Short mmCIF file of C-alpha atoms in Angstrom, two decimals:
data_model
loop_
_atom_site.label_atom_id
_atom_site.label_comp_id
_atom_site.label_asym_id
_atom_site.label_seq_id
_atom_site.Cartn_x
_atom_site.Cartn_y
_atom_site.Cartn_z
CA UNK A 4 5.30 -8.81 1.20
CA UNK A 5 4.87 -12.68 1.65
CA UNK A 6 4.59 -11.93 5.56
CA UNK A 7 2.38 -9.43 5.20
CA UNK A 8 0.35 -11.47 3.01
CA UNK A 9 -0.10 -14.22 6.26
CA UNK A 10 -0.10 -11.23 8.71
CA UNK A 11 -3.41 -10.13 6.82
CA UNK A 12 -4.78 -13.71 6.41
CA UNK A 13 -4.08 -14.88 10.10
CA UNK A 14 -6.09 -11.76 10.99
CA UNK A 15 -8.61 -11.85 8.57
CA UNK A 16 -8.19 -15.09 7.14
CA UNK A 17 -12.40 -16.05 7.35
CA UNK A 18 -13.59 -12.70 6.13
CA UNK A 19 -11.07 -12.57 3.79
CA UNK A 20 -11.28 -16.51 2.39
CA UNK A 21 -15.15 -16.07 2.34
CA UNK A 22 -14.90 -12.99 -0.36
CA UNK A 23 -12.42 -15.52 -2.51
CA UNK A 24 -9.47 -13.66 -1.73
CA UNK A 25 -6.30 -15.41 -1.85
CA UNK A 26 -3.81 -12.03 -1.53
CA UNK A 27 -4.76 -8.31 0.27
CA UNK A 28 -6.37 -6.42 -2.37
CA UNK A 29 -4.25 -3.47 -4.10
CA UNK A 30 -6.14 -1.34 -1.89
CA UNK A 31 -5.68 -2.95 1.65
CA UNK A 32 -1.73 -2.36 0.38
CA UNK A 33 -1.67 0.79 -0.84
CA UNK A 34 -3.55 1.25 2.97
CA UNK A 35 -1.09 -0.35 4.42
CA UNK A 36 1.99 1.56 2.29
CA UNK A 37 0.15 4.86 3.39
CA UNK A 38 0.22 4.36 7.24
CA UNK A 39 3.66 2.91 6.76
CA UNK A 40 5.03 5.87 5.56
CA UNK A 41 3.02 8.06 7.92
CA UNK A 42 4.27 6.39 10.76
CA UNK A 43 8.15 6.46 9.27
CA UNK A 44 7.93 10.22 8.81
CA UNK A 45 6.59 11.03 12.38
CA UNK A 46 9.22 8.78 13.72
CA UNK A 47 11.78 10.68 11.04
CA UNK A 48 10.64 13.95 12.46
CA UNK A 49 10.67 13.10 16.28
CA UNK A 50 14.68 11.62 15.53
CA UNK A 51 15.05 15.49 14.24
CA UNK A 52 13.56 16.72 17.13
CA UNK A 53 15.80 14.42 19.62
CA UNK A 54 12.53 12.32 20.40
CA UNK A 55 10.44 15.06 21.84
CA UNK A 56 7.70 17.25 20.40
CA UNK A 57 4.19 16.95 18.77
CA UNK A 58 4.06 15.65 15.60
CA UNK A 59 3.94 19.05 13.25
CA UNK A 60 2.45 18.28 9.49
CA UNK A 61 4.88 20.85 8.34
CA UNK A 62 7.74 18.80 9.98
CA UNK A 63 6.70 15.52 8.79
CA UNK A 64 6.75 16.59 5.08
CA UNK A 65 9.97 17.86 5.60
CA UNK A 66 11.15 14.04 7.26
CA UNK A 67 8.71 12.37 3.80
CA UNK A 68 11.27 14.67 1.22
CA UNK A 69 14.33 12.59 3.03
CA UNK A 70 12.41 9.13 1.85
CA UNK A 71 14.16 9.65 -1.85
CA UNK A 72 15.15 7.38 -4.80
CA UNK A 73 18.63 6.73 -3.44
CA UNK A 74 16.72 5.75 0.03
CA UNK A 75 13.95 4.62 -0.63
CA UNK A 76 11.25 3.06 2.30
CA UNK A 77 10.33 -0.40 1.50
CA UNK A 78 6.63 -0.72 1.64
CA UNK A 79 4.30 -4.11 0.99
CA UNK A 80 3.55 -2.94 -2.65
CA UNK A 81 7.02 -2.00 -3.36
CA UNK A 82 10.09 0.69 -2.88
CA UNK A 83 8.34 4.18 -2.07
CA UNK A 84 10.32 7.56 -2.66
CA UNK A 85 9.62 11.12 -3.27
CA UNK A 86 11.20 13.77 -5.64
CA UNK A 87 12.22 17.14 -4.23
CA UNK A 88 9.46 18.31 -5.53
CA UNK A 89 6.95 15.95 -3.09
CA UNK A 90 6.16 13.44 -6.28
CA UNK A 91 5.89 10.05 -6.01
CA UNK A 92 8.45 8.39 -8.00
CA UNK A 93 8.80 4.49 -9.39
CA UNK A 94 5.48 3.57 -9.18
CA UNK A 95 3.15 1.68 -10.87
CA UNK A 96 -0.44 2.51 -11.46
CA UNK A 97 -3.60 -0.26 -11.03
CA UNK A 98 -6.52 0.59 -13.12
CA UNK A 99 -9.40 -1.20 -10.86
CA UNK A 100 -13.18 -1.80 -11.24
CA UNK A 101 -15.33 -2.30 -9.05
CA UNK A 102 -18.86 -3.99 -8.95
CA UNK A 103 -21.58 -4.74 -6.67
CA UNK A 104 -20.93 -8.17 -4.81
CA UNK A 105 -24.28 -10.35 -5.32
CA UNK A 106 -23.13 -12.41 -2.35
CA UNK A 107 -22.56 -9.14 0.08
CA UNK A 108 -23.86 -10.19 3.50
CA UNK A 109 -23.31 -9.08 6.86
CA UNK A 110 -19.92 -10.45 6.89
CA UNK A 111 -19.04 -9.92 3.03
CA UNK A 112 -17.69 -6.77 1.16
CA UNK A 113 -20.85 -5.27 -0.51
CA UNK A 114 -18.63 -4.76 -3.40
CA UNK A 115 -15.83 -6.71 -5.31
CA UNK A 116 -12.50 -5.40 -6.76
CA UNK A 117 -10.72 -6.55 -9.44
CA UNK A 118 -7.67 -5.28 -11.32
CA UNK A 119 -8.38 -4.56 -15.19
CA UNK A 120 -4.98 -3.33 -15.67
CA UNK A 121 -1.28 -2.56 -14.69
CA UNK A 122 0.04 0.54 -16.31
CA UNK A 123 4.11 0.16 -15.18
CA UNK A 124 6.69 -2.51 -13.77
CA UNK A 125 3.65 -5.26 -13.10
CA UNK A 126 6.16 -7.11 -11.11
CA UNK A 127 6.66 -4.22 -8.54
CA UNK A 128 2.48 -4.21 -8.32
CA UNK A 129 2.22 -7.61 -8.04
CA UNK A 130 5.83 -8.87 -6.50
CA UNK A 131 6.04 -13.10 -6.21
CA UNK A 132 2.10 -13.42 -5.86
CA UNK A 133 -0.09 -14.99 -8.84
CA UNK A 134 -1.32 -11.32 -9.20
CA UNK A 135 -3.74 -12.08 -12.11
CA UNK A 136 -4.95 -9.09 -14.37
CA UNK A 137 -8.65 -8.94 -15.67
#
């Protein structure tokens, strides 16, 4: 998470220290969890298919039922795994607010995120970072 953390600075390290941000949001994670995943399941279901084909939604969450609690992908915001059933499982859940940014700008978010609460394992949301809750 900590290299993600300067992978997403060194690249956006003056928009991002400009909006106060010392960590990627929860969103910009979760994001980056998402296509994560995506990407491991299409490379899941082409390894099924011998490395050939077209990526097929029906075949991919087939490959996302094999990420499971026993083997688990490791994403930036923690250990991601589904139930036979499709579920998420071992997660935490980030109530967030947002509000209008009085600072927006051209090169400023027009609004600004904070976390009011962590419903869950707060130290799987907010790993080794000074994650600070609202």
């Amino acid at each position: 998470a900590q290299d993600f953390a300067q992978s997403y600075f060194d690249v956006f390290g003056e928009a991002a220290a400009a909006e106060g941000a010392k960590y990627p949001s929860a969103l910009t994670i979760l994001a980056a969890d998402a296509t994560r995943v995506l990407t491991e399941a299409g490379a899941r279901q082409a390894a099924m298919e011998g490395g050939h084909g077209e990526i097929d939604p029906t075949k991919v969450r087939t490959a996302l039922r094999t990420i499971t609690p026993d083997k688990p992908l490791m994403g930036y915001g923690g250990a991601i795994a589904f139930s036979v059933t499709g579920l998420q499982v071992q997660r935490t859940l980030a109530v967030l607010r947002y509000s209008v940014n009085p600072n927006k700008g051209p090169t400023l978010a027009a609004t600004l995120t904070r976390v009011d609460f962590v419903v869950g394992d707060r130290d799987r949301f907010c790993g080794k970072t000074s994650c600070k809750i609202s």
